[in-house]
């Protein structure tokens, strides 16, 4: 038990810690059309799709939303240029179509951005081949949605990115894809499902499957906050547990399906790697990216076989060496060494095993749906980018196979039309410009903060600032020099179901990875603000801060190629008290 003493107030907020407790009560009492196991992007998208079709839906997540792979991606919404090389045209076309849909339904979270792709003498993919590939990429995207690629001379490349190795550089390309805050995309997808009536709860673990007449008809659950146990009943159970899908299948004695692979990223200060835009680091076996994010840049990713418990995934010294080596080969003057690394993360791709044993980076990124004899649906594979399409395919299939038997009157998929929470804006750039200047003048906040609020919360920034209207002190930064406002810690509890300090520092905001000193100077204040709402006494507040400090220290150690006790690059789901 966490011992947080979460107060059960009588009024139930939309997506708060209070509504979490009320939702858990409903899980124990009600029967749902669909129960989804897993609050990563896949489970979130499935819950949203199903509830928008009029089905009753429950979603349970054993940790925080996006605490698995969905906060450990490269944070790109992209077609996947490299997949064209493997002639996976269908996958690229689908990804580019989904990129367009995400830009429409979540315009504040998905940001078009330019990528620089350098070309060197003797590189395996010559200029002509790359030009053809990029033209095909633009065509598959349907032109016009975001800018088309352009050709850059050697001089233009060096001007754009002075740190590039000049020796052997023959020129390059600028092309466009999108960046996304993966954890917030997941959170907003769950929240949108909640808006439509899905009953969702983080920190609720599936511990077993309930069967009746030879069919899976529910899930045994444990609320990790109250330690209550019981079951949630569902006419259909969907296993969307990402790299843990085999673990959940094992609960029902069903054979595994995964061929998981690991990928890591390292974070360095921009003062050490001052890239101006995203730069592709071409390697013989794959493409890495150096991605600027505020005062930091992250570099990744790798693709190696993984076995064991995904909760224990870590950055091995060889992973860190590979990434630093690749970066130094392209940016030799930066001379990055382990001591420059300020943090990093490791994640496990829940890829599906197929015939043969291809190299890890050749394992298909396509998704697969499996229906076990006792009726549980498992979905695995895919990408953050294709989550909506995956969910649509799965729910179409569930309705086709189970709808008549269960007497469902389900509607058509609407997820490509209905905006995500905070995203109901036609022309985001124009809206953001006007809204940011209103925030700047109306609230006296710096332009940088106003723009960040717009990107993180979309139209919801108005509600967030409403908290500061009630208590103007909340307009202050969390700590000196930080652009995160105190109001955001309150909002995270009241409106975004944050249950622990790490939820706020690591996923509601990006303080842990990209904040000054990992946001540590503001940890105490955040614990105080969150604790006053969550009923934490002084001891619990100190414990939350200590746990966060430990996660940060551990992250730094492993990212620099050292060994650490817990082998966890991002905070483990909160420890039991
Ligand atoms: P997860 O996010 O892991 O979600 C599964 C959830 O299930 C977890 O939160 C877990 O806690 C929960 N769970 C497990 N067991 C239980 C249980 N018993 N009870 C309740 N809950 C449970 N894709 C892109 O489109 N763009 C990229 O740039 C990109 N980069 C990537 C880089 C790396 C290094 C990796 C590893 C992946 C990348 N991907 C990218 C792929 C993408 O991140 C994944 O496909 C996606 O996040 C998988 O989401 P998921 O919901 O299936 O899994």
Coordinates of C-alpha atoms and ligand atoms in Angstrom, one line a residue:
X1 CA 0.0 0.0 0.0
X2 CA 1.3 3.5 -0.8
X3 CA 0.0 5.0 2.4
X4 CA -0.8 8.2 0.5
X5 CA -4.1 8.6 2.3
X6 CA -5.8 9.9 -0.8
X7 CA -8.8 11.9 0.4
X8 CA -12.1 10.7 -1.0
X9 CA -13.9 14.0 -1.5
X10 CA -17.6 13.9 -2.4
X11 CA -17.3 15.9 -5.6
X12 CA -15.9 13.9 -8.5
X13 CA -13.6 15.8 -10.9
X14 CA -13.3 14.8 -14.5
X15 CA -9.9 13.2 -14.5
X16 CA -8.5 13.7 -11.1
X17 CA -7.2 11.5 -8.3
X18 CA -10.7 11.7 -6.9
X19 CA -12.3 10.5 -10.0
X20 CA -9.6 7.7 -10.1
X21 CA -10.9 6.4 -6.7
X22 CA -14.5 6.6 -7.9
X23 CA -13.5 4.8 -11.2
X24 CA -11.9 2.0 -9.2
X25 CA -15.2 1.6 -7.2
X26 CA -17.0 1.3 -10.5
X27 CA -14.5 -1.3 -11.8
X28 CA -15.4 -3.5 -8.9
X29 CA -19.1 -3.1 -9.4
X30 CA -19.9 -2.9 -13.1
X31 CA -19.8 -5.1 -16.2
X32 CA -18.3 -3.5 -19.3
X33 CA -18.5 -4.4 -23.0
X34 CA -14.7 -4.2 -23.2
X35 CA -12.0 -4.3 -20.6
X36 CA -8.6 -3.1 -21.8
X37 CA -5.4 -4.1 -19.9
X38 CA -2.7 -1.5 -20.4
X39 CA -2.6 2.3 -20.4
X40 CA 0.1 2.8 -23.0
X41 CA -0.7 4.4 -26.3
X42 CA -2.2 1.1 -27.7
X43 CA -4.6 0.5 -24.8
X44 CA -5.5 4.2 -24.7
X45 CA -6.3 4.3 -28.4
X46 CA -8.4 1.2 -28.1
X47 CA -10.4 2.6 -25.2
X48 CA -11.0 5.8 -27.1
X49 CA -12.1 4.0 -30.3
X50 CA -14.5 1.7 -28.5
X51 CA -16.2 4.3 -26.3
X52 CA -16.7 6.6 -29.3
X53 CA -18.6 3.8 -30.9
X54 CA -21.0 3.7 -28.0
X55 CA -19.5 0.6 -26.2
X56 CA -19.0 0.6 -22.4
X57 CA -15.3 0.5 -21.7
X58 CA -12.9 0.0 -18.7
X59 CA -9.1 0.6 -18.9
X60 CA -6.6 -0.4 -16.3
X61 CA -3.0 0.5 -16.1
X62 CA -0.7 -1.1 -13.5
X63 CA 1.6 1.9 -13.2
X64 CA 1.1 5.4 -14.5
X65 CA -0.3 6.0 -18.0
X66 CA 2.6 5.8 -20.5
X67 CA 5.0 4.5 -17.9
X68 CA 5.9 1.6 -20.2
X69 CA 7.3 2.0 -23.7
X70 CA 5.0 4.9 -24.5
X71 CA 7.1 7.4 -22.7
X72 CA 10.4 5.9 -24.0
X73 CA 10.1 6.3 -27.7
X74 CA 12.1 8.6 -30.0
X75 CA 9.1 11.0 -29.7
X76 CA 8.5 11.1 -33.5
X77 CA 5.3 10.9 -35.3
X78 CA 6.7 9.8 -38.6
X79 CA 6.3 7.6 -41.7
X80 CA 9.7 6.0 -41.0
X81 CA 11.9 6.9 -43.9
X82 CA 14.2 3.9 -43.3
X83 CA 11.3 1.5 -43.9
X84 CA 11.2 2.6 -47.5
X85 CA 14.7 1.0 -47.9
X86 CA 13.2 -2.3 -46.8
X87 CA 10.3 -1.7 -49.3
X88 CA 7.7 -1.7 -46.5
X89 CA 5.6 0.8 -48.5
X90 CA 2.3 -0.2 -47.0
X91 CA 3.7 0.5 -43.5
X92 CA 5.1 3.9 -44.5
X93 CA 1.9 4.9 -46.3
X94 CA -0.2 4.0 -43.3
X95 CA 2.1 5.8 -40.9
X96 CA 2.1 8.9 -43.1
X97 CA -1.7 8.9 -43.3
X98 CA -1.8 8.5 -39.5
X99 CA 0.6 11.4 -39.1
X100 CA -1.9 13.5 -41.0
X101 CA -4.7 12.4 -38.8
X102 CA -2.8 13.0 -35.6
X103 CA -1.9 16.5 -36.9
X104 CA -5.6 17.2 -37.3
X105 CA -6.9 15.7 -34.0
X106 CA -4.0 16.7 -31.8
X107 CA -2.5 19.7 -33.5
X108 CA -1.0 21.1 -30.2
X109 CA 0.9 17.9 -29.4
X110 CA 2.1 16.9 -32.9
X111 CA 4.6 19.5 -34.3
X112 CA 5.9 19.5 -37.8
X113 CA 9.6 19.9 -37.8
X114 CA 12.6 19.8 -40.2
X115 CA 15.1 17.0 -40.3
X116 CA 18.6 17.4 -41.9
X117 CA 19.9 14.3 -43.6
X118 CA 23.7 14.6 -44.5
X119 CA 25.2 12.7 -47.4
X120 CA 28.9 11.6 -47.4
X121 CA 31.2 10.3 -50.1
X122 CA 30.9 6.6 -50.3
X123 CA 27.8 6.4 -48.1
X124 CA 25.7 3.3 -48.9
X125 CA 22.7 5.4 -49.9
X126 CA 23.8 7.8 -52.6
X127 CA 22.2 11.2 -53.3
X128 CA 20.1 9.9 -56.2
X129 CA 18.7 7.0 -54.1
X130 CA 17.9 9.3 -51.2
X131 CA 16.3 11.9 -53.5
X132 CA 14.0 9.2 -55.0
X133 CA 13.2 7.9 -51.5
X134 CA 12.3 11.4 -50.2
X135 CA 10.2 12.1 -53.3
X136 CA 8.3 8.9 -52.7
X137 CA 8.0 9.8 -49.0
X138 CA 6.4 13.2 -49.9
X139 CA 4.1 11.5 -52.5
X140 CA 3.0 8.9 -50.0
X141 CA 2.2 11.7 -47.5
X142 CA 0.0 13.3 -50.2
X143 CA 1.9 16.6 -50.6
X144 CA 0.7 19.8 -49.1
X145 CA 0.1 18.7 -45.5
X146 CA 3.6 19.6 -44.3
X147 CA 6.4 21.0 -46.4
X148 CA 8.2 18.9 -49.0
X149 CA 11.9 18.0 -48.9
X150 CA 14.6 20.2 -50.4
X151 CA 18.1 19.5 -51.6
X152 CA 21.0 21.3 -49.8
X153 CA 24.5 21.9 -51.0
X154 CA 27.5 21.0 -48.8
X155 CA 27.8 24.7 -47.9
X156 CA 24.2 25.0 -46.9
X157 CA 24.5 21.9 -44.8
X158 CA 27.5 23.3 -42.9
X159 CA 25.8 26.6 -42.5
X160 CA 22.7 24.9 -41.0
X161 CA 24.7 22.6 -38.7
X162 CA 28.2 23.9 -38.2
X163 CA 29.1 20.9 -36.0
X164 CA 28.8 18.4 -38.9
X165 CA 31.9 16.5 -40.0
X166 CA 32.9 18.5 -43.1
X167 CA 35.3 15.9 -44.5
X168 CA 33.6 13.9 -47.2
X169 CA 30.3 15.7 -46.9
X170 CA 28.8 16.1 -50.4
X171 CA 25.5 17.8 -49.4
X172 CA 22.2 16.6 -48.0
X173 CA 18.5 17.1 -47.7
X174 CA 16.0 18.8 -45.5
X175 CA 12.8 16.9 -45.0
X176 CA 9.8 17.1 -42.7
X177 CA 8.2 14.9 -40.1
X178 CA 6.7 15.5 -36.7
X179 CA 7.8 15.5 -33.0
X180 CA 5.4 14.6 -30.2
X181 CA 5.5 14.5 -26.4
X182 CA 4.8 10.7 -26.3
X183 CA 3.7 10.6 -22.6
X184 CA 1.3 13.5 -23.1
X185 CA -0.1 12.1 -26.3
X186 CA -0.9 8.9 -24.4
X187 CA -2.3 10.7 -21.4
X188 CA -4.6 12.9 -23.6
X189 CA -5.8 9.8 -25.5
X190 CA -6.8 8.1 -22.2
X191 CA -8.3 11.4 -21.0
X192 CA -10.3 11.7 -24.2
X193 CA -11.6 8.2 -23.7
X194 CA -12.6 9.3 -20.1
X195 CA -14.4 12.3 -21.5
X196 CA -16.6 10.0 -23.5
X197 CA -17.4 7.8 -20.5
X198 CA -14.7 5.2 -20.4
X199 CA -13.9 4.2 -16.8
X200 CA -10.1 4.5 -16.5
X201 CA -7.7 4.0 -13.6
X202 CA -3.9 4.1 -13.3
X203 CA -2.2 2.0 -10.6
X204 CA -4.6 -0.9 -11.1
X205 CA -2.9 -4.1 -12.0
X206 CA -4.4 -7.1 -13.8
X207 CA -3.4 -10.1 -11.7
X208 CA -5.4 -12.9 -13.3
X209 CA -8.1 -13.7 -15.8
X210 CA -11.7 -14.6 -14.8
X211 CA -13.3 -17.4 -16.8
X212 CA -16.9 -18.6 -17.2
X213 CA -18.1 -21.4 -19.5
X214 CA -14.7 -21.6 -21.1
X215 CA -14.5 -17.9 -21.9
X216 CA -12.5 -15.1 -20.4
X217 CA -15.2 -12.8 -18.9
X218 CA -13.1 -10.5 -16.7
X219 CA -9.9 -9.7 -15.0
X220 CA -8.8 -10.0 -11.4
X221 CA -7.4 -6.7 -10.3
X222 CA -5.4 -5.0 -7.5
X223 CA -5.7 -1.3 -6.8
X224 CA -2.1 -0.4 -5.9
X225 CA -3.2 2.7 -4.0
X226 CA -5.7 1.2 -1.6
X227 CA -4.5 -2.4 -1.9
X228 CA -8.1 -3.5 -2.5
X229 CA -8.5 -6.5 -4.7
X230 CA -11.4 -7.8 -6.7
X231 CA -12.4 -8.2 -10.3
X232 CA -13.7 -6.2 -13.3
X233 CA -16.1 -8.0 -15.5
X234 CA -16.0 -7.6 -19.3
X235 CA -17.8 -9.2 -22.2
X236 CA -14.5 -8.9 -24.1
X237 CA -11.0 -8.6 -22.6
X238 CA -8.3 -6.9 -24.7
X239 CA -4.6 -7.4 -23.7
X240 CA -2.7 -4.3 -24.8
X241 CA 0.1 -4.6 -22.2
X242 CA 2.8 -3.8 -24.7
X243 CA 6.1 -5.6 -23.8
X244 CA 4.1 -7.3 -21.0
X245 CA 1.5 -8.9 -23.3
X246 CA 3.2 -12.3 -23.0
X247 CA 3.1 -12.0 -19.2
X248 CA -0.7 -11.3 -19.3
X249 CA -1.1 -14.2 -21.8
X250 CA 0.7 -16.4 -19.4
X251 CA -1.9 -15.6 -16.7
X252 CA -4.3 -17.5 -19.0
X253 CA -1.8 -20.2 -20.0
X254 CA -1.6 -18.8 -23.6
X255 CA 1.6 -19.1 -25.6
X256 CA 3.9 -16.1 -26.0
X257 CA 4.0 -14.1 -29.3
X258 CA 6.6 -11.4 -28.8
X259 CA 10.1 -10.8 -30.2
X260 CA 10.9 -7.7 -28.1
X261 CA 13.8 -5.4 -28.9
X262 CA 15.4 -2.7 -26.8
X263 CA 16.2 0.9 -27.8
X264 CA 18.0 3.6 -25.8
X265 CA 18.5 7.4 -25.9
X266 CA 21.0 9.6 -24.2
X267 CA 20.5 13.3 -23.2
X268 CA 23.2 15.9 -23.4
X269 CA 23.2 19.6 -22.8
X270 CA 22.9 21.7 -26.0
X271 CA 26.0 23.5 -24.8
X272 CA 27.8 20.2 -25.6
X273 CA 25.9 19.3 -28.8
X274 CA 24.4 22.5 -30.2
X275 CA 22.3 21.0 -33.0
X276 CA 19.8 23.5 -34.5
X277 CA 17.3 21.1 -35.9
X278 CA 16.9 17.3 -35.9
X279 CA 19.9 15.7 -37.6
X280 CA 19.8 12.2 -39.0
X281 CA 22.9 10.2 -38.0
X282 CA 23.1 7.7 -40.8
X283 CA 24.7 4.3 -39.9
X284 CA 25.1 1.3 -42.1
X285 CA 22.6 -0.7 -40.0
X286 CA 20.1 2.1 -39.1
X287 CA 19.3 5.8 -38.7
X288 CA 19.8 7.6 -35.4
X289 CA 18.6 11.1 -34.6
X290 CA 20.0 14.0 -32.7
X291 CA 17.0 15.9 -31.5
X292 CA 17.1 19.4 -29.8
X293 CA 14.7 19.8 -26.9
X294 CA 15.0 23.2 -25.1
X295 CA 18.5 23.4 -23.5
X296 CA 19.1 19.7 -24.2
X297 CA 19.4 17.3 -27.1
X298 CA 18.7 13.6 -27.1
X299 CA 20.4 11.0 -29.3
X300 CA 19.1 7.6 -30.3
X301 CA 18.1 5.0 -30.8
X302 CA 19.5 1.5 -30.8
X303 CA 17.8 -1.8 -31.7
X304 CA 19.0 -4.9 -29.9
X305 CA 17.3 -8.1 -28.8
X306 CA 15.8 -8.0 -25.4
X307 CA 14.7 -10.7 -23.0
X308 CA 13.6 -10.6 -19.3
X309 CA 11.2 -8.4 -17.5
X310 CA 10.6 -5.1 -19.4
X311 CA 10.5 -3.3 -16.0
X312 CA 14.2 -4.0 -15.7
X313 CA 15.3 -2.6 -19.1
X314 CA 18.4 -0.5 -18.7
X315 CA 21.1 1.3 -20.6
X316 CA 24.1 -1.0 -20.9
X317 CA 27.6 0.4 -21.2
X318 CA 27.7 -1.0 -24.8
X319 CA 24.5 0.9 -25.7
X320 CA 25.9 4.2 -24.4
X321 CA 29.2 3.6 -26.2
X322 CA 27.4 2.9 -29.5
X323 CA 25.3 6.1 -29.3
X324 CA 28.2 8.3 -28.3
X325 CA 30.4 6.7 -31.0
X326 CA 27.7 7.3 -33.7
X327 CA 27.3 10.9 -32.5
X328 CA 31.1 11.6 -32.4
X329 CA 31.5 10.2 -35.9
X330 CA 29.1 12.8 -37.3
X331 CA 29.9 15.7 -34.9
X332 CA 33.6 15.1 -34.2
X333 CA 34.3 18.5 -32.7
X334 CA 31.8 17.9 -29.9
X335 CA 33.9 15.0 -28.6
X336 CA 31.1 13.7 -26.4
X337 CA 32.1 11.5 -23.5
X338 CA 30.1 9.7 -20.9
X339 CA 30.5 12.6 -18.4
X340 CA 28.6 14.9 -20.8
X341 CA 25.5 12.7 -20.5
X342 CA 22.9 14.2 -18.3
X343 CA 20.3 11.4 -18.6
X344 CA 18.6 8.9 -20.8
X345 CA 16.0 6.3 -21.2
X346 CA 15.6 2.7 -22.4
X347 CA 12.5 1.1 -23.8
X348 CA 11.3 -2.2 -25.1
X349 CA 9.5 -2.5 -28.4
X350 CA 6.7 -5.0 -28.2
X351 CA 7.3 -6.5 -31.6
X352 CA 5.7 -9.7 -32.8
X353 CA 7.8 -12.8 -33.6
X354 CA 7.5 -14.0 -37.1
X355 CA 9.1 -16.8 -39.1
X356 CA 12.8 -16.7 -39.4
X357 CA 15.2 -14.8 -37.2
X358 CA 15.9 -11.5 -38.8
X359 CA 18.3 -9.0 -37.2
X360 CA 16.6 -6.9 -34.5
X361 CA 16.2 -3.8 -36.7
X362 CA 14.6 -6.0 -39.4
X363 CA 11.8 -7.4 -37.2
X364 CA 8.6 -6.1 -38.6
X365 CA 7.1 -2.9 -37.0
X366 CA 3.6 -4.1 -38.2
X367 CA 1.1 -5.0 -35.6
X368 CA -0.8 -8.2 -35.1
X369 CA -4.0 -9.2 -33.4
X370 CA -4.3 -12.7 -31.8
X371 CA -7.5 -14.2 -30.4
X372 CA -6.9 -16.9 -27.8
X373 CA -9.3 -19.9 -27.7
X374 CA -10.9 -18.6 -24.6
X375 CA -11.7 -15.3 -26.3
X376 CA -9.0 -12.8 -25.0
X377 CA -7.8 -10.5 -27.7
X378 CA -4.1 -9.6 -27.7
X379 CA -2.6 -6.7 -29.8
X380 CA 1.1 -6.1 -30.2
X381 CA 3.6 -4.5 -32.5
X382 CA 3.0 -1.2 -34.3
X383 CA 4.2 2.3 -33.4
X384 CA 3.1 5.3 -31.5
X385 CA 2.3 6.8 -34.9
X386 CA -0.1 4.0 -35.9
X387 CA -1.9 3.6 -32.6
X388 CA -5.2 5.0 -33.9
X389 CA -5.2 2.7 -36.9
X390 CA -4.3 -0.3 -34.7
X391 CA -7.2 0.5 -32.4
X392 CA -9.6 0.8 -35.3
X393 CA -8.6 -2.5 -36.8
X394 CA -8.9 -4.2 -33.4
X395 CA -12.3 -2.8 -32.5
X396 CA -13.6 -3.6 -36.1
X397 CA -12.5 -7.1 -35.6
X398 CA -14.0 -7.5 -32.1
X399 CA -17.3 -6.1 -33.4
X400 CA -17.3 -8.4 -36.4
X401 CA -16.6 -11.5 -34.2
X402 CA -18.5 -10.7 -31.1
X403 CA -21.0 -7.9 -31.8
X404 CA -23.9 -10.1 -33.0
X405 CA -23.5 -12.6 -30.1
X406 CA -23.4 -9.8 -27.6
X407 CA -26.3 -7.8 -29.2
X408 CA -24.1 -4.7 -29.7
X409 CA -25.3 -1.8 -31.7
X410 CA -21.9 -0.3 -32.2
X411 CA -21.3 2.7 -34.5
X412 CA -18.5 3.4 -37.0
X413 CA -15.0 4.4 -36.0
X414 CA -14.9 8.2 -35.4
X415 CA -11.4 8.6 -34.0
X416 CA -10.1 10.2 -37.2
X417 CA -12.6 13.0 -36.8
X418 CA -13.0 13.7 -33.1
X419 CA -10.2 15.9 -31.6
X420 CA -8.3 14.8 -28.6
X421 CA -8.9 16.6 -25.4
X422 CA -7.4 20.1 -25.8
X423 CA -7.1 19.8 -29.6
X424 CA -10.4 21.3 -30.8
X425 CA -8.7 23.9 -32.9
X426 CA -8.9 24.3 -36.7
X427 CA -5.7 26.3 -37.5
X428 CA -3.5 25.6 -34.6
X429 CA -0.6 27.9 -35.5
X430 CA -2.9 30.9 -35.9
X431 CA -4.7 30.0 -32.6
X432 CA -1.4 29.5 -30.7
X433 CA -0.1 32.9 -31.8
X434 CA -3.2 34.7 -30.7
X435 CA -3.6 32.7 -27.5
X436 CA 0.1 33.0 -26.6
X437 CA 0.0 36.8 -26.9
X438 CA -3.2 36.8 -24.8
X439 CA -1.5 34.8 -22.1
X440 CA 1.6 37.0 -22.2
X441 CA -0.4 40.2 -21.8
X442 CA -3.3 38.9 -19.7
X443 CA -1.1 36.9 -17.2
X444 CA 2.2 38.6 -17.5
X445 CA 4.0 35.4 -18.4
X446 CA 7.1 35.2 -20.7
X447 CA 6.5 34.4 -24.3
X448 CA 8.4 31.1 -24.0
X449 CA 6.2 30.0 -21.1
X450 CA 3.0 31.0 -23.0
X451 CA 4.1 29.0 -26.1
X452 CA 5.1 26.0 -24.0
X453 CA 1.7 26.0 -22.3
X454 CA -0.1 26.0 -25.7
X455 CA 2.0 23.1 -26.9
X456 CA 1.5 21.0 -23.8
X457 CA -2.1 21.7 -23.0
X458 CA -3.8 23.1 -26.2
X459 CA -7.1 24.8 -25.4
X460 CA -6.9 23.4 -21.8
X461 CA -4.3 26.1 -21.0
X462 CA -7.3 28.3 -20.1
X463 CA -8.4 25.8 -17.4
X464 CA -4.9 25.5 -16.1
X465 CA -4.6 29.3 -15.8
X466 CA -8.0 29.3 -14.1
X467 CA -6.2 27.7 -11.0
X468 CA -3.9 30.7 -10.9
X469 CA -6.9 32.9 -11.1
X470 CA -8.1 31.5 -7.8
X471 CA -4.6 31.6 -6.3
X472 CA -2.2 34.0 -8.1
X473 CA 0.8 32.5 -6.3
X474 CA 0.4 29.5 -8.6
X475 CA 1.5 31.6 -11.5
X476 CA 5.1 31.5 -10.1
X477 CA 7.6 29.2 -11.6
X478 CA 8.2 25.9 -9.8
X479 CA 11.7 27.2 -9.1
X480 CA 13.8 30.1 -10.2
X481 CA 14.6 30.0 -13.9
X482 CA 12.1 27.2 -14.6
X483 CA 9.3 27.7 -17.1
X484 CA 7.0 25.1 -15.4
X485 CA 4.4 26.9 -13.3
X486 CA 3.3 25.9 -9.8
X487 CA -0.2 25.7 -11.2
X488 CA 0.9 22.7 -13.3
X489 CA 1.5 20.6 -10.3
X490 CA -2.0 21.3 -9.0
X491 CA -3.4 20.7 -12.5
X492 CA -1.6 17.4 -12.7
X493 CA -3.5 16.1 -9.7
X494 CA -6.8 17.8 -10.3
X495 CA -7.1 17.2 -14.0
X496 CA -4.5 14.6 -15.1
X497 CA -4.7 11.9 -12.5
X498 CA -1.1 12.2 -11.2
X499 CA -0.7 10.1 -8.2
X500 CA 3.0 10.4 -7.4
X501 CA 5.7 13.1 -7.7
X502 CA 7.4 11.1 -10.4
X503 CA 4.2 11.1 -12.5
X504 CA 4.4 14.9 -12.5
X505 CA 8.2 15.3 -13.0
X506 CA 8.6 12.4 -15.5
X507 CA 5.4 12.3 -17.6
X508 CA 3.0 15.3 -17.0
X509 CA 6.0 17.5 -17.6
X510 CA 9.5 16.7 -19.0
X511 CA 11.4 18.0 -16.0
X512 CA 13.1 14.8 -15.3
X513 CA 14.7 14.5 -18.7
X514 CA 14.9 18.1 -20.0
X515 CA 14.6 20.3 -16.9
X516 CA 17.4 22.2 -15.3
X517 CA 19.1 19.8 -12.8
X518 CA 16.2 17.4 -13.7
X519 CA 13.8 19.7 -11.9
X520 CA 15.3 18.7 -8.5
X521 CA 15.3 22.3 -7.2
X522 CA 11.5 22.2 -7.6
X523 CA 10.8 18.7 -6.3
X524 CA 10.0 19.8 -2.7
X525 CA 7.6 22.5 -3.9
X526 CA 5.9 20.2 -6.3
X527 CA 5.5 17.6 -3.5
X528 CA 4.0 20.3 -1.2
X529 CA 1.5 21.4 -3.9
X530 CA 0.5 17.8 -4.8
X531 CA 0.6 16.6 -1.3
X532 CA -1.9 19.2 -0.1
X533 CA -4.4 17.7 -2.5
X534 CA -3.4 14.1 -2.2
X535 CA -3.3 14.1 1.6
X536 CA 0.4 13.5 2.0
X537 CA 1.8 14.3 5.4
X538 CA 5.3 15.6 5.9
X539 CA 6.8 12.2 5.9
X540 CA 5.1 11.1 2.7
X541 CA 6.2 14.3 1.0
X542 CA 9.8 13.7 2.0
X543 CA 9.5 10.1 0.8
X544 CA 8.2 11.2 -2.6
X545 CA 11.1 13.6 -3.0
X546 CA 13.6 11.0 -1.9
X547 CA 12.2 8.4 -4.3
X548 CA 12.4 11.0 -7.2
X549 CA 16.0 11.9 -6.3
X550 CA 16.9 8.2 -6.3
X551 CA 15.3 7.8 -9.8
X552 CA 17.3 10.7 -11.1
X553 CA 20.6 9.5 -9.6
X554 CA 20.0 6.1 -11.0
X555 CA 19.1 7.4 -14.5
X556 CA 22.3 9.5 -14.6
X557 CA 24.4 6.5 -13.5
X558 CA 23.1 4.1 -16.1
X559 CA 23.0 6.7 -18.9
X560 CA 26.8 7.3 -18.3
X561 CA 27.4 3.6 -18.8
X562 CA 27.6 2.7 -15.1
X563 CA 25.7 0.0 -13.2
X564 CA 22.9 0.8 -10.8
X565 CA 21.0 -1.1 -8.3
X566 CA 17.5 -1.0 -9.7
X567 CA 18.5 -1.1 -13.4
X568 CA 15.7 1.3 -14.3
X569 CA 16.1 4.3 -16.6
X570 CA 12.9 6.0 -15.7
X571 CA 11.2 5.8 -12.3
X572 CA 9.8 2.5 -11.5
X573 CA 6.1 2.6 -10.7
X574 CA 6.0 3.9 -7.2
X575 CA 7.4 1.7 -4.5
X576 CA 5.1 0.3 -1.9
X577 CA 5.2 2.0 1.4
Ligands
LIG1 P1 3.3 0.3 -23.5 O1 3.5 1.7 -23.7 O2 4.4 -0.4 -22.8 O3 2.0 0.1 -22.7 C1 1.6 -1.1 -22.1 C2 1.2 -0.8 -20.7 O4 0.6 -2.0 -20.1 C3 2.3 -0.4 -19.8 O5 2.1 1.0 -19.4 C4 2.2 -1.4 -18.6 O6 2.4 -0.8 -17.3 C5 0.8 -1.9 -18.7 N1 0.6 -3.2 -18.1 C6 1.5 -4.3 -18.3 N2 1.0 -5.3 -17.6 C7 -0.1 -4.9 -17.0 C8 -1.0 -5.5 -16.1 N3 -0.8 -6.8 -15.6 N4 -2.1 -4.8 -15.6 C9 -2.3 -3.5 -16.0 N5 -1.4 -2.9 -16.9 C10 -0.4 -3.6 -17.3 N6 7.0 4.7 -32.3 C11 6.8 5.8 -33.1 O7 5.8 6.0 -33.7 N7 7.7 6.8 -33.2 C12 8.9 6.8 -32.5 O8 9.7 7.7 -32.6 C13 9.2 5.6 -31.8 N8 10.4 5.4 -31.2 C14 10.6 4.4 -30.4 C15 11.9 4.2 -29.8 C16 12.1 3.2 -28.9 C17 13.4 3.1 -28.2 C18 11.1 2.3 -28.7 C19 11.3 1.2 -27.7 C20 9.9 2.3 -29.3 C21 9.6 3.4 -30.2 N9 8.4 3.5 -30.9 C22 8.2 4.6 -31.7 C23 7.4 2.5 -30.8 C24 6.3 2.9 -29.7 O9 6.9 3.6 -28.7 C25 5.6 1.6 -29.2 O10 5.1 0.9 -30.3 C26 4.4 2.0 -28.3 O11 4.8 2.9 -27.3 C27 3.9 0.7 -27.6 O12 2.8 1.1 -26.8 P2 2.0 0.0 -26.0 O13 0.8 0.7 -25.5 O14 1.8 -1.2 -26.9 O15 3.0 -0.5 -24.9

